[in-house]
Amino acid sequence: MARKSKTGFLEWLPQQQLVQNAFLDRIRDRFERFGFTPLHLRAVEPLDVLLAKGETDKEIYVLKRLHADGDSDAGLGLHYDLTVPFARFIGENAGQLTFPVKRYQIQPAWRGERPQKGRYREFIQADIDVVGRDKLPLHFDIELPSVLIDILDSLPVPPVTLLVNNRKLMEGFYRGLGVEDVHQTLRIVDKIDKVGRDGVRKMLGAHLDETTIDKVIALSEIRTTDASFAEQVRALGVSHPMLDEGVAELVAVMEGNAHLREGAIVADLRIARGFDYYTGTVYEGMMAGFESIGSVCSGGRYDNLVSDAGGKGRFPGVGVSIGVTRILGVLIGDGRLTGSRQTPTAVLVALNSDADRPRAYAVARALRERGIATEVFHEPLKYGKQIRYADRKGIPYVWFPETAGAGVHEVRDLQSGEQVAADPATWEPAADKATPSILET
Amino acid sequence: MARKSKTGFLEWLPQQQLVQNAFLDRIRDRFERFGFTPLHLRAVEPLDVLLAKGETDKEIYVLKRLHADGDSDAGLGLHYDLTVPFARFIGENAGQLTFPVKRYQIQPAWRGERPQKGRYREFIQADIDVVGRDKLPLHFDIELPSVLIDILDSLPVPPVTLLVNNRKLMEGFYRGLGVEDVHQTLRIVDKIDKVGRDGVRKMLGAHLDETTIDKVIALSEIRTTDASFAEQVRALGVSHPMLDEGVAELVAVMEGNAHLREGAIVADLRIARGFDYYTGTVYEGMMAGFESIGSVCSGGRYDNLVSDAGGKGRFPGVGVSIGVTRILGVLIGDGRLTGSRQTPTAVLVALNSDADRPRAYAVARALRERGIATEVFHEPLKYGKQIRYADRKGIPYVWFPETAGAGVHEVRDLQSGEQVAADPATWEPAADKATPSILET
């Protein structure tokens, strides 16, 4: 069982941790195949960096030294996402980077939110972002959904649907309607999943008239699996240059991803994303059967998040984040995924007596040299006890060094019970037993 | 250049980060080959767990929510090492684990210390520990140095010498001498590198007589590359059962590691380690030429650190920690190690025109399917500009899709300038160019 602390800090047992590591290895491998380079940034940021992005409601954890002897650490906090620190890093290091920068980053983030299913106070995110200097082609807005779906489809998770929208489309539409407080309207529409359509109507009623509200609601209800949303938007009879720009961008994203599997990507015009820094495309991925935990990946285009130290450079970016802990919190936490064993060890070398240690160690060294994870049992207990240890950890093979005579070794497959002669210089475990695998239940 | 923040938080540029990742991959691979299983524990611990181990001087970072609405997060702090959280985890989960537990853990830790060369406020540690139930054979104290040296010798770092001592040996010796405050004496002797022999003599003078001080100093000056330290200890004429036990253990560790290269392991009887929880073997690794930054790996035996929830179980452990950030802080930071390029990308697919995108993407897909890291250039700029981008990032190959006619591709090796026909289904990069490598300067 998972350790689900009441305080919202999740930890895995070895058998579960091996699943998370396999996920992260896969994600990392795919990120690299697409040409993203790793960064690992500090977890600690100046508070002014964390607060400048309008995220004061994200329950930032502030740091204070237990034995503070001055102010040198005043004003530091833990990052609540990986985008804001990356933006800070780009601003600081622009002169030493080659643009566009394509980076991935897999690290925990912290938010002091109320813990609930799918929400933890410490959680691992796997992010990719592309940041350009002065400009960034729409190409990357189009490419990111392909990368995401390629990765998620390669993992043992229920199908993910990526909902896509465009902030320019929404803002342009609202402006075309004469709405004055565009951002407030966005924030209210973003709550439609929480408060429902009537709730949104009511909240909008405070500053918009009925006809305008009808149009705002009508826009938010458009949802298509291809670029045909554009006609439905036009049918609402609103016009604004920013709306046209947003529609064109979203059409390009949908058409550029027409090769993805049915249902992989959907234009959903109610998706706004909470973060204030998005300026164009926004993404939000929902996992089939787990819609109640919220989005399992999300992101978008941010044209103004990054500025260099002098504040003069412009570095538009676009990125997406996979909520690894949110996904695994339900899939491992509910027991749907588990590891095939409790350790990477493929072979336990049995120890017959203390005098036999050198022989046992020699076997282990020979196997490890060829990449086979091997441990030597630590005490010359009865073989039955050594085998039971292997069995309990799920170690698939037990090796008996030279028990059948000098130079003659035997290895037992614990699952089949079969025991055969083997040479440490050439023997190989079965392909499906060399490393732990993920079991789906 | 590295980002060395004045506040002690270190960050790497892409070319440097690839070196750190290669280090961590190697360490992780070796840990797994030796049969250690991964754990990733939360960074946040209850303060009482952090403070119970006598480490109040470690400058713990305490957390406070920016918008605290109650006490639910009161009393949390960031871990200052990976051993104390692991001990807490074992105590909480003992019923669900198979003992001995052999785990590795690679995570950052935080200490609000004064930043200096080799000391950072956030730093990555790579730990292995073995914890038994009720008992833990000395076998593991003997095995850990072999694992450590195997790993460190496989990395491009200066040779590391592992200094080993035993707390029982020191404490038993002091008790045999009639010293009353054994722990204070330990702590003073531990400062010998900082304050020198005369400084230690002076500090010991406050509670010990001259003859006793002479013996204490004489013990601390024993240093042998084999088990012969034991004779030198006996020659000092002190006797105590705990001393005998400590000597026997340290002899076993030295003899059990006699196969290691010359200078890999040294019995050094002044090594005490600051942490109060060590009860037997202690380790401290020094990197040749970088002794001034302190130990680059360290650890020891702790028989009483872990207790289960009821406080009745006994879980003796032994572990070592590699100070990854301390090592790389000087080796990358001083420019001795750098990555061969700025990205994992091996192939940049050139883009001739927007109409050519499908062809370029098809090539990229075919290469990625075979594990070759590939990106498509994002705009149909002049080939010269696309090649310059590849060159600046150190991408070794540029692919020109079907430029020589339908189905005929060419790939250019940017280093040699050679351009040859290639098939995306079968072409392979040179082995030394497939992934970034570490350059030593």
Tab-separated table of C-alpha atoms in Angstrom, chain A residues 27-386:
chain	number	residue	atom	x	y	z
A	27	ILE	CA	9.494	10.084	-20.166
A	28	ARG	CA	13.093	11.175	-20.051
A	29	ASP	CA	14.096	8.902	-22.914
A	30	ARG	CA	11.296	10.285	-25.092
A	31	PHE	CA	12.042	13.890	-24.184
A	32	GLU	CA	15.642	13.342	-25.259
A	33	ARG	CA	14.661	11.629	-28.502
A	34	PHE	CA	12.710	14.765	-29.387
A	35	GLY	CA	15.811	16.871	-28.770
A	36	PHE	CA	15.057	18.358	-25.366
A	37	THR	CA	18.057	18.870	-23.095
A	38	PRO	CA	17.908	18.389	-19.320
A	39	LEU	CA	18.086	21.131	-16.732
A	40	HIS	CA	17.873	20.737	-12.981
A	41	LEU	CA	17.261	24.034	-11.226
A	42	ARG	CA	17.315	24.826	-7.531
A	43	ALA	CA	14.087	24.189	-5.628
A	44	VAL	CA	14.440	27.500	-3.855
A	45	GLU	CA	13.532	30.809	-5.512
A	46	PRO	CA	13.450	34.406	-4.346
A	47	LEU	CA	9.915	35.183	-3.249
A	48	ASP	CA	9.690	38.130	-5.611
A	49	VAL	CA	10.226	35.748	-8.564
A	50	LEU	CA	7.508	33.433	-7.265
A	51	LEU	CA	5.079	36.255	-6.561
A	52	ALA	CA	5.645	38.304	-9.717
A	53	LYS	CA	3.563	35.888	-11.769
A	54	GLY	CA	0.298	36.554	-10.009
A	55	GLU	CA	0.315	33.206	-8.270
A	56	THR	CA	-0.008	34.372	-4.704
A	57	ASP	CA	-2.952	32.029	-4.302
A	58	LYS	CA	-0.793	28.991	-4.895
A	59	GLU	CA	0.098	28.573	-1.238
A	60	ILE	CA	3.794	29.122	-1.500
A	61	TYR	CA	6.026	27.574	1.148
A	62	VAL	CA	8.355	30.213	2.544
A	63	LEU	CA	11.710	29.168	4.046
A	64	LYS	CA	13.171	30.358	7.286
A	65	ARG	CA	16.350	29.076	8.871
A	66	LEU	CA	15.883	27.510	12.267
A	67	HIS	CA	18.909	29.390	13.531
A	68	ALA	CA	18.564	32.530	11.465
A	69	ASP	CA	21.490	34.785	12.200
A	70	GLY	CA	20.574	37.504	9.797
A	71	ASP	CA	18.587	38.231	6.704
A	72	SER	CA	20.667	36.343	4.130
A	73	ASP	CA	17.911	33.806	3.518
A	74	ALA	CA	14.969	36.100	3.978
A	75	GLY	CA	12.572	36.081	1.097
A	76	LEU	CA	13.131	32.551	-0.248
A	77	GLY	CA	10.424	30.053	-1.071
A	78	LEU	CA	9.974	26.629	-2.695
A	79	HIS	CA	8.943	26.710	-6.359
A	80	TYR	CA	5.308	25.811	-7.065
A	81	ASP	CA	5.961	24.869	-10.698
A	82	LEU	CA	8.946	24.420	-13.029
A	83	THR	CA	8.034	27.117	-15.549
A	84	VAL	CA	8.631	30.189	-13.413
A	85	PRO	CA	12.135	29.036	-12.316
A	86	PHE	CA	12.997	28.171	-15.927
A	87	ALA	CA	11.913	31.640	-17.028
A	88	ARG	CA	14.118	33.160	-14.306
A	89	PHE	CA	17.031	30.954	-15.445
A	90	ILE	CA	16.623	32.006	-19.085
A	91	GLY	CA	16.600	35.666	-18.093
A	92	GLU	CA	19.781	35.240	-16.055
A	93	ASN	CA	21.678	33.168	-18.631
A	94	ALA	CA	20.390	34.378	-22.006
A	95	GLY	CA	23.880	35.362	-23.128
A	96	GLN	CA	25.195	31.813	-22.704
A	97	LEU	CA	22.350	29.890	-24.333
A	98	THR	CA	21.618	28.930	-27.939
A	99	PHE	CA	18.054	29.772	-28.938
A	100	PRO	CA	15.553	28.320	-29.283
A	101	VAL	CA	16.304	26.557	-26.009
A	102	LYS	CA	14.495	23.208	-25.779
A	103	ARG	CA	14.738	21.909	-22.242
A	104	TYR	CA	13.144	19.231	-20.126
A	105	GLN	CA	13.062	19.254	-16.368
A	106	ILE	CA	11.830	16.559	-13.989
A	107	GLN	CA	11.666	17.721	-10.375
A	108	PRO	CA	9.301	18.051	-7.448
A	109	ALA	CA	7.328	21.210	-6.806
A	110	TRP	CA	5.528	22.250	-3.631
A	111	ARG	CA	2.154	23.840	-2.950
A	112	GLY	CA	0.547	24.164	0.459
A	113	GLU	CA	-2.877	23.272	-0.927
A	114	ARG	CA	-5.556	21.310	0.837
A	115	PRO	CA	-4.632	17.665	0.139
A	116	GLN	CA	-7.198	15.655	-1.850
A	117	LYS	CA	-7.255	12.871	-4.410
A	118	GLY	CA	-4.807	13.861	-7.129
A	119	ARG	CA	-3.501	16.859	-5.191
A	120	TYR	CA	-0.398	16.620	-3.044
A	121	ARG	CA	1.769	19.177	-1.314
A	122	GLU	CA	4.912	17.773	-2.903
A	123	PHE	CA	4.602	16.394	-6.429
A	124	ILE	CA	6.874	15.531	-9.331
A	125	GLN	CA	6.385	17.334	-12.636
A	126	ALA	CA	7.983	16.454	-15.969
A	127	ASP	CA	8.136	19.580	-18.113
A	128	ILE	CA	9.248	20.448	-21.602
A	129	ASP	CA	9.503	24.018	-22.784
A	130	VAL	CA	10.850	25.788	-25.836
A	131	VAL	CA	11.929	29.414	-25.492
A	132	GLY	CA	13.011	31.581	-28.405
A	133	ARG	CA	14.843	34.871	-28.601
A	134	ASP	CA	12.595	37.706	-29.887
A	135	LYS	CA	10.260	35.234	-31.620
A	136	LEU	CA	9.147	31.634	-31.473
A	137	PRO	CA	7.389	30.025	-34.460
A	138	LEU	CA	3.966	28.471	-33.958
A	139	HIS	CA	5.685	25.244	-35.042
A	140	PHE	CA	6.412	24.469	-31.393
A	141	ASP	CA	2.788	25.008	-30.283
A	142	ILE	CA	1.942	22.396	-32.921
A	143	GLU	CA	4.754	19.994	-32.007
A	144	LEU	CA	4.168	19.761	-28.242
A	145	PRO	CA	0.866	17.811	-28.419
A	146	SER	CA	2.563	15.202	-30.630
A	147	VAL	CA	5.385	14.798	-28.122
A	148	LEU	CA	2.967	14.532	-25.198
A	149	ILE	CA	0.661	12.004	-26.832
A	150	ASP	CA	3.615	9.960	-28.084
A	151	ILE	CA	4.893	9.694	-24.497
A	152	LEU	CA	1.566	9.116	-22.765
A	153	ASP	CA	0.511	6.474	-25.310
A	154	SER	CA	3.761	4.621	-24.613
A	155	LEU	CA	2.975	4.370	-20.879
A	156	PRO	CA	0.511	2.005	-19.173
A	157	VAL	CA	-2.029	4.757	-18.454
A	158	PRO	CA	-5.641	5.187	-19.609
A	159	PRO	CA	-5.922	7.233	-22.839
A	160	VAL	CA	-5.342	10.950	-22.368
A	161	THR	CA	-7.301	13.555	-24.309
A	162	LEU	CA	-5.540	16.849	-24.792
A	163	LEU	CA	-7.966	19.774	-24.719
A	164	VAL	CA	-6.620	22.804	-26.561
A	165	ASN	CA	-7.716	26.402	-26.702
A	166	ASN	CA	-6.165	29.775	-27.393
A	167	ARG	CA	-6.132	32.792	-25.117
A	168	LYS	CA	-6.110	35.227	-28.063
A	169	LEU	CA	-9.242	33.563	-29.382
A	170	MET	CA	-11.011	34.014	-26.045
A	171	GLU	CA	-9.722	37.493	-25.331
A	172	GLY	CA	-10.326	38.648	-28.902
A	173	PHE	CA	-13.870	37.299	-28.753
A	174	TYR	CA	-14.542	39.069	-25.447
A	175	ARG	CA	-13.079	42.315	-26.774
A	176	GLY	CA	-15.154	41.991	-29.943
A	177	LEU	CA	-18.161	41.749	-27.641
A	178	GLY	CA	-17.115	44.924	-25.835
A	179	VAL	CA	-16.299	43.160	-22.558
A	180	GLU	CA	-14.167	45.480	-20.451
A	181	ASP	CA	-12.592	43.217	-17.867
A	182	VAL	CA	-11.360	40.452	-20.136
A	183	HIS	CA	-9.223	38.734	-17.488
A	184	GLN	CA	-12.006	38.569	-14.948
A	185	THR	CA	-14.252	37.018	-17.590
A	186	LEU	CA	-11.546	34.462	-18.400
A	187	ARG	CA	-11.174	33.553	-14.758
A	188	ILE	CA	-14.915	33.102	-14.351
A	189	VAL	CA	-15.250	30.925	-17.477
A	190	ASP	CA	-12.327	28.839	-16.184
A	191	LYS	CA	-14.495	27.858	-13.224
A	192	ILE	CA	-17.199	26.234	-15.373
A	193	ASP	CA	-16.161	22.720	-14.321
A	194	LYS	CA	-16.445	23.669	-10.666
A	195	VAL	CA	-19.555	25.851	-10.543
A	196	GLY	CA	-21.415	24.721	-13.672
A	197	ARG	CA	-22.914	26.747	-16.481
A	198	ASP	CA	-25.529	28.436	-14.314
A	199	GLY	CA	-22.936	29.383	-11.735
A	200	VAL	CA	-20.825	30.990	-14.430
A	201	ARG	CA	-23.875	32.856	-15.845
A	202	LYS	CA	-24.576	34.221	-12.396
A	203	MET	CA	-21.008	35.343	-11.781
A	204	LEU	CA	-20.785	36.969	-15.211
A	205	GLY	CA	-24.083	38.734	-14.513
A	206	ALA	CA	-22.266	41.053	-12.126
A	207	HIS	CA	-20.581	42.902	-14.960
A	208	LEU	CA	-22.049	41.690	-18.290
A	209	ASP	CA	-25.488	41.923	-19.914
A	210	GLU	CA	-27.568	38.886	-20.916
A	211	THR	CA	-26.778	38.986	-24.655
A	212	THR	CA	-23.058	39.151	-23.978
A	213	ILE	CA	-23.297	36.334	-21.434
A	214	ASP	CA	-25.117	34.177	-23.995
A	215	LYS	CA	-22.280	34.638	-26.456
A	216	VAL	CA	-19.591	34.007	-23.823
A	217	ILE	CA	-21.348	30.794	-22.795
A	218	ALA	CA	-21.929	29.774	-26.429
A	219	LEU	CA	-18.214	30.149	-27.168
A	220	SER	CA	-17.280	28.062	-24.123
A	221	GLU	CA	-19.487	25.227	-25.330
A	222	ILE	CA	-17.747	24.753	-28.670
A	223	ARG	CA	-15.810	21.492	-28.758
A	224	THR	CA	-14.571	19.749	-31.909
A	225	THR	CA	-12.068	17.018	-32.715
A	226	ASP	CA	-10.832	18.908	-35.774
A	227	ALA	CA	-10.530	22.498	-37.041
A	228	SER	CA	-14.276	22.837	-37.620
A	229	PHE	CA	-14.617	24.840	-34.376
A	230	ALA	CA	-13.604	27.853	-36.496
A	231	GLU	CA	-16.902	27.868	-38.397
A	232	GLN	CA	-18.872	27.628	-35.169
A	233	VAL	CA	-16.958	30.594	-33.765
A	234	ARG	CA	-17.624	32.622	-36.917
A	235	ALA	CA	-21.318	31.720	-36.690
A	236	LEU	CA	-21.480	33.642	-33.395
A	237	GLY	CA	-20.937	36.836	-35.398
A	238	VAL	CA	-18.212	38.398	-33.293
A	239	SER	CA	-15.216	40.000	-34.941
A	240	HIS	CA	-11.892	41.288	-33.666
A	241	PRO	CA	-8.348	41.077	-35.099
A	242	MET	CA	-7.124	39.226	-32.000
A	243	LEU	CA	-9.958	36.714	-32.397
A	244	ASP	CA	-8.902	36.037	-35.989
A	245	GLU	CA	-5.324	35.543	-34.886
A	246	GLY	CA	-6.336	33.131	-32.142
A	247	VAL	CA	-8.600	31.138	-34.459
A	248	ALA	CA	-5.838	30.865	-37.059
A	249	GLU	CA	-3.358	29.614	-34.439
A	250	LEU	CA	-5.747	27.042	-33.026
A	251	VAL	CA	-6.645	25.851	-36.548
A	252	ALA	CA	-2.930	25.342	-37.205
A	253	VAL	CA	-2.503	23.350	-33.977
A	254	MET	CA	-5.515	21.143	-34.783
A	255	GLU	CA	-4.567	20.583	-38.426
A	256	GLY	CA	-0.926	19.958	-37.523
A	257	ASN	CA	-2.015	17.191	-35.154
A	258	ALA	CA	-4.585	15.537	-37.424
A	259	HIS	CA	-2.275	12.486	-37.593
A	260	LEU	CA	-2.793	11.695	-33.892
A	261	ARG	CA	-5.154	8.905	-32.831
A	262	GLU	CA	-8.890	9.681	-32.672
A	263	GLY	CA	-9.673	11.581	-29.475
A	264	ALA	CA	-6.065	12.461	-28.705
A	265	ILE	CA	-6.635	16.172	-29.239
A	266	VAL	CA	-9.815	18.234	-28.985
A	267	ALA	CA	-10.390	21.947	-29.512
A	268	ASP	CA	-12.315	22.872	-26.353
A	269	LEU	CA	-13.115	26.554	-26.135
A	270	ARG	CA	-13.818	26.678	-22.428
A	271	ILE	CA	-10.229	25.799	-21.421
A	272	ALA	CA	-8.599	28.920	-19.966
A	273	ARG	CA	-5.904	27.665	-17.505
A	274	GLY	CA	-5.469	29.445	-14.224
A	275	PHE	CA	-1.995	30.850	-14.765
A	276	ASP	CA	-1.995	34.487	-15.774
A	277	TYR	CA	1.137	34.199	-17.875
A	278	TYR	CA	-0.392	32.344	-20.842
A	279	THR	CA	-0.862	34.459	-23.972
A	280	GLY	CA	-1.866	32.042	-26.773
A	281	THR	CA	-2.288	28.281	-27.048
A	282	VAL	CA	-3.324	26.542	-23.819
A	283	TYR	CA	-3.345	22.783	-23.204
A	284	GLU	CA	-5.047	20.620	-20.602
A	285	GLY	CA	-4.958	16.808	-20.679
A	286	MET	CA	-7.644	14.625	-19.100
A	287	MET	CA	-7.148	10.909	-18.381
A	288	ALA	CA	-10.098	8.704	-19.345
A	289	GLY	CA	-11.973	7.563	-16.252
A	290	PHE	CA	-10.038	9.961	-14.013
A	291	GLU	CA	-11.491	13.301	-15.070
A	292	SER	CA	-12.359	14.056	-11.437
A	293	ILE	CA	-8.694	14.474	-10.456
A	294	GLY	CA	-8.308	17.316	-12.953
A	295	SER	CA	-5.746	17.690	-15.697
A	296	VAL	CA	-2.824	15.249	-15.770
A	297	CYS	CA	-0.824	17.463	-18.086
A	298	SER	CA	-1.125	21.116	-18.979
A	299	GLY	CA	0.659	24.105	-20.340
A	300	GLY	CA	0.602	26.767	-22.984
A	301	ARG	CA	2.248	29.644	-24.766
A	302	TYR	CA	3.727	32.479	-22.723
A	303	ASP	CA	5.075	35.385	-24.746
A	304	ASN	CA	5.950	37.682	-21.868
A	305	LEU	CA	6.999	35.489	-18.945
A	306	VAL	CA	10.732	35.723	-19.523
A	307	SER	CA	12.697	38.932	-19.466
A	308	ASP	CA	16.445	39.239	-19.198
A	309	ALA	CA	18.259	40.956	-16.391
A	310	GLY	CA	18.045	44.322	-18.152
A	311	GLY	CA	14.385	43.771	-18.930
A	312	LYS	CA	14.940	44.525	-22.606
A	313	GLY	CA	15.074	41.089	-24.259
A	314	ARG	CA	11.917	39.292	-25.254
A	315	PHE	CA	11.811	35.509	-24.937
A	316	PRO	CA	8.492	33.932	-25.948
A	317	GLY	CA	7.994	30.356	-24.841
A	318	VAL	CA	5.633	27.425	-24.960
A	319	GLY	CA	5.623	24.390	-22.718
A	320	VAL	CA	3.737	21.509	-21.194
A	321	SER	CA	4.020	19.748	-17.883
A	322	ILE	CA	3.139	16.130	-17.102
A	323	GLY	CA	1.767	15.715	-13.581
A	324	VAL	CA	3.653	12.523	-12.777
A	325	THR	CA	2.597	12.340	-9.136
A	326	ARG	CA	-1.011	13.118	-9.980
A	327	ILE	CA	-1.105	10.243	-12.519
A	328	LEU	CA	0.737	7.752	-10.317
A	329	GLY	CA	-1.079	8.879	-7.184
A	330	VAL	CA	-4.200	7.251	-8.572
A	331	LEU	CA	-2.718	4.456	-10.705
A	332	ILE	CA	-0.213	3.143	-8.149
A	333	GLY	CA	-2.218	4.400	-5.180
A	334	ASP	CA	-5.318	2.465	-6.259
A	335	GLY	CA	-3.209	-0.630	-6.948
A	336	ARG	CA	-3.742	-0.598	-10.725
A	337	LEU	CA	0.008	-0.543	-11.335
A	338	THR	CA	2.703	-2.268	-9.335
A	339	GLY	CA	6.236	-3.497	-9.888
A	340	SER	CA	6.952	-7.150	-10.657
A	341	ARG	CA	9.368	-7.265	-7.702
A	342	GLN	CA	10.851	-5.270	-4.811
A	343	THR	CA	14.350	-4.821	-6.187
A	344	PRO	CA	16.301	-4.468	-9.421
A	345	THR	CA	18.264	-7.599	-8.389
A	346	ALA	CA	17.968	-10.387	-10.979
A	347	VAL	CA	20.263	-12.911	-9.299
A	348	LEU	CA	20.879	-13.763	-5.662
A	349	VAL	CA	24.167	-15.618	-5.240
A	350	ALA	CA	23.727	-18.122	-2.412
A	351	LEU	CA	26.435	-18.337	0.237
A	352	ASN	CA	27.374	-21.845	1.390
A	353	SER	CA	29.890	-20.892	4.083
A	354	ASP	CA	32.054	-17.942	5.063
A	355	ALA	CA	34.955	-19.678	3.355
A	356	ASP	CA	32.965	-19.590	0.112
A	357	ARG	CA	32.687	-15.786	0.063
A	358	PRO	CA	35.477	-15.260	-2.491
A	359	ARG	CA	33.800	-17.683	-4.906
A	360	ALA	CA	30.393	-16.044	-4.427
A	361	TYR	CA	31.848	-12.555	-4.911
A	362	ALA	CA	33.642	-13.667	-8.082
A	363	VAL	CA	30.342	-14.885	-9.569
A	364	ALA	CA	28.640	-11.609	-8.610
A	365	ARG	CA	31.416	-9.548	-10.182
A	366	ALA	CA	31.253	-11.529	-13.422
A	367	LEU	CA	27.473	-11.086	-13.676
A	368	ARG	CA	27.549	-7.373	-12.779
A	369	GLU	CA	30.232	-6.719	-15.374
A	370	ARG	CA	27.702	-7.804	-17.973
A	371	GLY	CA	25.033	-5.522	-16.481
A	372	ILE	CA	23.134	-8.208	-14.548
A	373	ALA	CA	21.956	-6.858	-11.182
A	374	THR	CA	23.325	-9.273	-8.602
A	375	GLU	CA	23.623	-9.489	-4.844
A	376	VAL	CA	25.410	-12.023	-2.660
A	377	PHE	CA	23.418	-13.285	0.315
A	378	HIS	CA	25.008	-11.844	3.410
A	379	GLU	CA	25.141	-14.886	5.690
A	380	PRO	CA	25.747	-18.622	5.162
A	381	LEU	CA	22.260	-19.573	6.332
A	382	LYS	CA	20.485	-22.715	5.148
A	383	TYR	CA	19.730	-22.502	1.419
A	384	GLY	CA	16.003	-22.628	2.201
A	385	LYS	CA	16.257	-19.337	4.075
A	386	GLN	CA	18.302	-17.714	1.343
